[in-house]
CSV table of C-alpha atoms and ligand atoms in Angstrom, one decimal:
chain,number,residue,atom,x,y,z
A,35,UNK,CA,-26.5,58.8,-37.8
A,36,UNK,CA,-28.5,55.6,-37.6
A,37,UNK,CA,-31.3,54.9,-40.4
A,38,UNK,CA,-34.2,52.1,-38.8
A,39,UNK,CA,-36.7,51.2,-41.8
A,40,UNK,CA,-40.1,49.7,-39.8
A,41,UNK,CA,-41.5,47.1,-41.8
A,42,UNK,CA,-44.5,45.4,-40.7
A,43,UNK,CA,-44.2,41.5,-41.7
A,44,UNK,CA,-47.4,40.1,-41.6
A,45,UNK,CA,-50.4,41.3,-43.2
A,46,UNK,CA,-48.7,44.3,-44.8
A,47,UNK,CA,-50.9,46.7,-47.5
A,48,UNK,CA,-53.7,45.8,-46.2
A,49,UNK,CA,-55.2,48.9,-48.6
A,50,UNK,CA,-54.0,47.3,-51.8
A,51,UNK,CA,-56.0,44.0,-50.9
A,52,UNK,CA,-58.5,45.3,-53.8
A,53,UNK,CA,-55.7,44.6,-56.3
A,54,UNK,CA,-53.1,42.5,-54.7
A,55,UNK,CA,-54.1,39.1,-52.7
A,56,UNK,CA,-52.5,38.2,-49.1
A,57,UNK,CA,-49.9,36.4,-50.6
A,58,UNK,CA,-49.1,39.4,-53.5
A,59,UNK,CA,-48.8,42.1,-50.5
A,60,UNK,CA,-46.5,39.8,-49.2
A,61,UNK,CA,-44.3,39.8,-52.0
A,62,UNK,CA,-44.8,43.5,-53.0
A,63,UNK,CA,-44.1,44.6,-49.7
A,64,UNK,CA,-41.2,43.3,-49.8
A,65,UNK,CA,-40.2,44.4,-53.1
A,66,UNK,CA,-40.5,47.9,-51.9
A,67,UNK,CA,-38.5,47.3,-48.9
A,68,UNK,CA,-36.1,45.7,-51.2
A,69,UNK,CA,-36.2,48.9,-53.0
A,70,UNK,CA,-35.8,50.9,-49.9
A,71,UNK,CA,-32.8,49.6,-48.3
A,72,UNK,CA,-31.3,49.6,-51.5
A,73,UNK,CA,-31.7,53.3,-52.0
A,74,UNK,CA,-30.4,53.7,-48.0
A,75,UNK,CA,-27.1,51.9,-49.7
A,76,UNK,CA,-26.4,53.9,-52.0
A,77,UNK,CA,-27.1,57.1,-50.0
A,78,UNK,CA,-23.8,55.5,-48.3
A,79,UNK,CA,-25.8,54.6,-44.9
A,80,UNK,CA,-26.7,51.6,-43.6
A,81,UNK,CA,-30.0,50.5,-43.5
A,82,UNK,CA,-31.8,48.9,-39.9
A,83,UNK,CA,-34.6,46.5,-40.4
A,84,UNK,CA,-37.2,47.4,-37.2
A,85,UNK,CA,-39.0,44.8,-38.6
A,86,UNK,CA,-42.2,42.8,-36.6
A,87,UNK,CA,-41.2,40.0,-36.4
A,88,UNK,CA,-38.1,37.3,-38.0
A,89,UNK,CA,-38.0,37.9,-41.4
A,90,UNK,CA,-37.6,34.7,-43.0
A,91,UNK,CA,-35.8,35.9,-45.9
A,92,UNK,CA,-31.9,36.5,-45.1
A,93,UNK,CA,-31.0,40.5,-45.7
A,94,UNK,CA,-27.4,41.8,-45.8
A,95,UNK,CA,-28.8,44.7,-43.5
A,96,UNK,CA,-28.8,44.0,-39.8
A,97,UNK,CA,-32.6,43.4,-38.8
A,98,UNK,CA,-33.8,44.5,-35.4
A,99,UNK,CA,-37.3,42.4,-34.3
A,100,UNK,CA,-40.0,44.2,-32.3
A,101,UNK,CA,-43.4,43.3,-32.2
A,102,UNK,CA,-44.8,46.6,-30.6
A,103,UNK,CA,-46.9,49.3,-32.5
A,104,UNK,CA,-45.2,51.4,-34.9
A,105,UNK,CA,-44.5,54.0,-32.3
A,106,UNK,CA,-43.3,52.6,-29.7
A,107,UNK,CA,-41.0,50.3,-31.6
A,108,UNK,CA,-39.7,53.2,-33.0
A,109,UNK,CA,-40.1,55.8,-29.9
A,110,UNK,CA,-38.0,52.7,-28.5
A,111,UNK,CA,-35.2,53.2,-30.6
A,112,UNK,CA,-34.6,56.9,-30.1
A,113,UNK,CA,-35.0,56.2,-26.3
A,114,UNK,CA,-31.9,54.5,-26.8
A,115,UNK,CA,-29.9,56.2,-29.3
A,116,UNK,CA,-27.8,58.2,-28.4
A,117,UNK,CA,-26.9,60.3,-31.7
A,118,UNK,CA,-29.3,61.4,-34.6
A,119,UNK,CA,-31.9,58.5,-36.1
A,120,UNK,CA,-33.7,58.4,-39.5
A,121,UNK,CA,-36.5,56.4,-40.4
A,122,UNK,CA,-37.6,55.9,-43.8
A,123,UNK,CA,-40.7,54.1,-44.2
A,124,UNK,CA,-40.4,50.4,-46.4
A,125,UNK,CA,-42.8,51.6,-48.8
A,126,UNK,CA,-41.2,54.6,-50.6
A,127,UNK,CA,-41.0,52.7,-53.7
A,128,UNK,CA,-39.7,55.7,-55.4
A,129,UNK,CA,-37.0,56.6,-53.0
A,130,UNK,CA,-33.3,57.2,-54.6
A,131,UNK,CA,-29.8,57.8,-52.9
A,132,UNK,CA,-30.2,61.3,-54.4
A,133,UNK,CA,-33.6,61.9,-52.9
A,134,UNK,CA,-32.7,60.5,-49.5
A,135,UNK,CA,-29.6,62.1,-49.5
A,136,UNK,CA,-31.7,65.2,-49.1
A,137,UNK,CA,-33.2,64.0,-46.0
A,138,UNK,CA,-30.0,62.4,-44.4
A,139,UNK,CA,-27.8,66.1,-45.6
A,140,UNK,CA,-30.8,68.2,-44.6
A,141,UNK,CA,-29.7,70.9,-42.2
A,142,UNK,CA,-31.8,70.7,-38.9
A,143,UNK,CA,-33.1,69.6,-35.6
A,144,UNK,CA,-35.6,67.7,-37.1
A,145,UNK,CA,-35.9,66.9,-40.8
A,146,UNK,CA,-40.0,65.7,-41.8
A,147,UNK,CA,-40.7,63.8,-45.3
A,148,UNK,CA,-44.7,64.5,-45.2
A,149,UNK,CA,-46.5,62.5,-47.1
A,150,UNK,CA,-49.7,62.7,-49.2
A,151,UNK,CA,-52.9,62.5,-47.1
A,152,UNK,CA,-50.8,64.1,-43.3
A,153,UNK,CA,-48.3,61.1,-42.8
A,154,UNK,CA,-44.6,61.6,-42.4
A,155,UNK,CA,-42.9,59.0,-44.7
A,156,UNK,CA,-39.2,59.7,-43.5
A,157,UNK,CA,-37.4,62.0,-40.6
A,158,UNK,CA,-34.3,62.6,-39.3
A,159,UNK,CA,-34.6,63.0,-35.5
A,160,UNK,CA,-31.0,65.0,-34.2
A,161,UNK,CA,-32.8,66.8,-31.1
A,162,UNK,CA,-32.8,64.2,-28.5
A,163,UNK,CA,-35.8,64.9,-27.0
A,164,UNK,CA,-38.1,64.2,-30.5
A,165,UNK,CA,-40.6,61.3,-30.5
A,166,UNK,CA,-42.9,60.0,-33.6
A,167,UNK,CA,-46.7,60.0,-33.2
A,168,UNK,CA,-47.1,57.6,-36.1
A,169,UNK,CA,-50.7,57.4,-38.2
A,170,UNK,CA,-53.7,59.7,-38.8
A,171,UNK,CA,-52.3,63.4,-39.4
A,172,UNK,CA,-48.3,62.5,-38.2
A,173,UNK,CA,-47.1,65.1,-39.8
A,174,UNK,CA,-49.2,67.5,-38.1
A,175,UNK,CA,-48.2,65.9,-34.8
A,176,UNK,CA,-44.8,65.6,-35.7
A,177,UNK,CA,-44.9,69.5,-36.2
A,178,UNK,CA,-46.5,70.3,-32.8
A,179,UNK,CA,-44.1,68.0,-31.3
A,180,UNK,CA,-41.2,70.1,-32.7
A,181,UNK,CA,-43.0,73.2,-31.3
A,182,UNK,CA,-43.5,71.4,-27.5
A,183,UNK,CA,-39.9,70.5,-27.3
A,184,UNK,CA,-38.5,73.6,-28.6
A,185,UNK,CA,-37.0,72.3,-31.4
A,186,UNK,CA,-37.2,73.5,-35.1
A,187,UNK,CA,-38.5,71.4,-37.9
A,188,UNK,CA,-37.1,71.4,-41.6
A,189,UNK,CA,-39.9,69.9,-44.1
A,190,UNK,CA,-38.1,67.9,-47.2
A,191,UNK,CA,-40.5,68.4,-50.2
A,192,UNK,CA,-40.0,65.6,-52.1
A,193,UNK,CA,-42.1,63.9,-54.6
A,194,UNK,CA,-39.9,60.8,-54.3
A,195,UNK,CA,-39.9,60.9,-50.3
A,196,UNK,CA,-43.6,62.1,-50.5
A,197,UNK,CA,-45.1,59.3,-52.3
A,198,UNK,CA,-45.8,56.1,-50.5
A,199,UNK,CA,-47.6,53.0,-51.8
A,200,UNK,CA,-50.8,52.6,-50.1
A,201,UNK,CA,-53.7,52.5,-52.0
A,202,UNK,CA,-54.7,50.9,-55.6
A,203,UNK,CA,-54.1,54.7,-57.0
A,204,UNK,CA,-50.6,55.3,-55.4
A,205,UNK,CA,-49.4,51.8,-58.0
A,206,UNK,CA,-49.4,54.4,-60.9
A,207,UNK,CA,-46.5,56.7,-59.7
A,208,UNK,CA,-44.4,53.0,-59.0
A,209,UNK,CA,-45.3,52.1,-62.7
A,210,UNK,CA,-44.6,55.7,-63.6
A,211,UNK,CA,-41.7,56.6,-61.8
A,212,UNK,CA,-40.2,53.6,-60.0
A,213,UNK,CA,-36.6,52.3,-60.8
A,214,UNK,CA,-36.8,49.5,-58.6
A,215,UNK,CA,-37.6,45.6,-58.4
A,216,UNK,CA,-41.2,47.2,-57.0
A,217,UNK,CA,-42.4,48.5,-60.4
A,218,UNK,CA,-40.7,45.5,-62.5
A,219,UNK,CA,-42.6,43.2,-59.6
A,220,UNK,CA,-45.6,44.9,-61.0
A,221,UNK,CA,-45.4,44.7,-64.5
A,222,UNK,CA,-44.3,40.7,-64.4
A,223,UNK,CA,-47.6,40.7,-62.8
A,224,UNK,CA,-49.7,42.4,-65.6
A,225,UNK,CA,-50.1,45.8,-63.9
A,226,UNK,CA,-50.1,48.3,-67.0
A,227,UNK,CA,-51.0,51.9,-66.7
A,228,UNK,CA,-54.6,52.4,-67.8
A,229,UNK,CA,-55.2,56.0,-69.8
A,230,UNK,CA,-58.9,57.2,-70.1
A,231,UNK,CA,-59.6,60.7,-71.2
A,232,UNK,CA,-57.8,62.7,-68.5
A,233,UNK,CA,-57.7,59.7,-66.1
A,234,UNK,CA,-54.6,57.8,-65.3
A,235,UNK,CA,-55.1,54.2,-63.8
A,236,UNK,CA,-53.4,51.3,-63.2
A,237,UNK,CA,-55.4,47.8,-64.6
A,238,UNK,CA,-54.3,44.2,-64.5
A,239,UNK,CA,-53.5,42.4,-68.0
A,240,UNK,CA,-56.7,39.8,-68.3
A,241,UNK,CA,-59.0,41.4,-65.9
B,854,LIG,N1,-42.0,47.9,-37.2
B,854,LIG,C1,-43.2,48.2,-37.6
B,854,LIG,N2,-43.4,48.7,-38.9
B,854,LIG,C2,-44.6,49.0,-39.2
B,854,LIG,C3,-45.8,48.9,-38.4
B,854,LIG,N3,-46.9,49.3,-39.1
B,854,LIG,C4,-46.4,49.7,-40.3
B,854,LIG,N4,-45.1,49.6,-40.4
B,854,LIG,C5,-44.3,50.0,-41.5
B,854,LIG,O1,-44.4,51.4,-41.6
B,854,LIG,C6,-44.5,51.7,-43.0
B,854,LIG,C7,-45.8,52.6,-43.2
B,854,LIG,O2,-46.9,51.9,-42.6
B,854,LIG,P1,-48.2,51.6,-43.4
B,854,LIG,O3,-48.3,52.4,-44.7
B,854,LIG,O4,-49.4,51.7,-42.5
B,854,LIG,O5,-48.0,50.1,-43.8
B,854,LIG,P2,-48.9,48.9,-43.6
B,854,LIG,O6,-49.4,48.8,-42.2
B,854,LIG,O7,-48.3,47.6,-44.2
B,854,LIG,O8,-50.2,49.3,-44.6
B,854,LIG,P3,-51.7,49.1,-44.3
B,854,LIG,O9,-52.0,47.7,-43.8
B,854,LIG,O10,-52.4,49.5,-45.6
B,854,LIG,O11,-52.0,50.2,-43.2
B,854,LIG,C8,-44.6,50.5,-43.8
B,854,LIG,O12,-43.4,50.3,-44.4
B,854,LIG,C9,-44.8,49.4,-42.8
B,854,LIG,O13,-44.1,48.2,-43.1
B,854,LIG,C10,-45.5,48.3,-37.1
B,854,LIG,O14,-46.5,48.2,-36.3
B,854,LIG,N5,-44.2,48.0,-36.7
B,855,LIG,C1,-46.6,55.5,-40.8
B,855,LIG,C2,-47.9,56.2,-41.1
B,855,LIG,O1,-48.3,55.8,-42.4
B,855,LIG,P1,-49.8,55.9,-42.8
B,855,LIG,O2,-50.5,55.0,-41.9
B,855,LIG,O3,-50.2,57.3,-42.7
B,855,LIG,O4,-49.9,55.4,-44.2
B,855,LIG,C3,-47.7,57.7,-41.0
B,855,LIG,O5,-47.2,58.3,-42.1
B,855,LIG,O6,-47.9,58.3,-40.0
């Protein structure tokens, strides 16, 4: 089994530019990815960058560069597979090896990681005739995909695998619940969690 984690280089979190600045997404993006591949590690797979373009950072993972959309880059990939292919999103900031391991162990012709708001933040591809239908309600189309091909889909439900980091709200659960460099990125940056009555925030020491 392969795992590809797409990880879009420039411009990434494009939502958290109400918090973070371009250069801060940069750097937090990262972090997360960070987070991700280490997590793929100690599942005890290795992790493939699908990454953009050349990452200018060196990474012990090997890193495949492809400019095309989301999914064809990664449509691309099972074209040419061969044998079953993951793909974990880079911004699972609260992904574990235990969590993934349920993903990579799931039984299943297709294994779907939904995530909050109808994406799919992780699958597991074995029938060979899946492809991904990234953005808008994925999982949805990842589910009638499943149905066109014949195949039978296996939903993970995961809080870890369900939560990515998109928007200024989604910071809380990496403050909350990370164990990563994502969340200590975040706090050497003056993110604190910001309780009011019922209401659970995230605010930026000195703003
Ligand atoms: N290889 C590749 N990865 C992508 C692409 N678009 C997004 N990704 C990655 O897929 C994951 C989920 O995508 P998004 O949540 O949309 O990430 P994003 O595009 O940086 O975020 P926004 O700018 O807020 O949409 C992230 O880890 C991205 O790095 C792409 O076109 N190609
Ligand atoms: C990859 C994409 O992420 P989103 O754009 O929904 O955050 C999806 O889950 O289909």
């Amino acid at each position: 089994m392969r795992v590809v984690v797409p990880y879009r280089v420039r411009d990434p979190k494009t939502r958290l530019a109400p918090v973070l600045d371009p250069e801060e997404r940069v750097a937090f993006s990262r972090a997360m990815l960070d987070d991700v591949l280490a997590a793929v590690w100690g599942a005890g797979r290795v992790p493939e960058v699908l990454a953009t373009e050349p990452l200018d950072a060196d990474l012990p993972d090997p890193v495949a560069v492809d400019a095309r959309p989301l999914t064809d880059a990664v449509n691309a990939v099972l074209d040419a597979a061969g044998e079953p292919v993951a793909v974990v999103a880079a911004d699972l900031a609260l992904a574990t090896p235990a969590a993934l391991a349920r993903l990579f162990d799931a039984a299943g012709e297709v294994v779907l990681a939904p995530g909050r708001g109808g994406g799919t933040n992780a699958l597991l591809a074995r029938h060979p005739q899946f492809r991904v239908d990234y953005h808008g309600a994925s999982y949805r189309d990842h589910l009638s995909a499943c149905e066109t091909i014949g195949a039978h889909p296996v939903t993970v439900d995961s809080y870890r695998l369900g939560t990515d980091v998109d928007e200024p709200a989604d910071l809380v659960e990496v403050l909350l619940h990370g164990e990563g460099v994502a969340g200590e990125w975040l706090r050497d940056r003056g993110f604190v969690l910001a309780v009011d009555g019922g209401r659970v925030g995230v605010r930026r020491e000195g703003e």
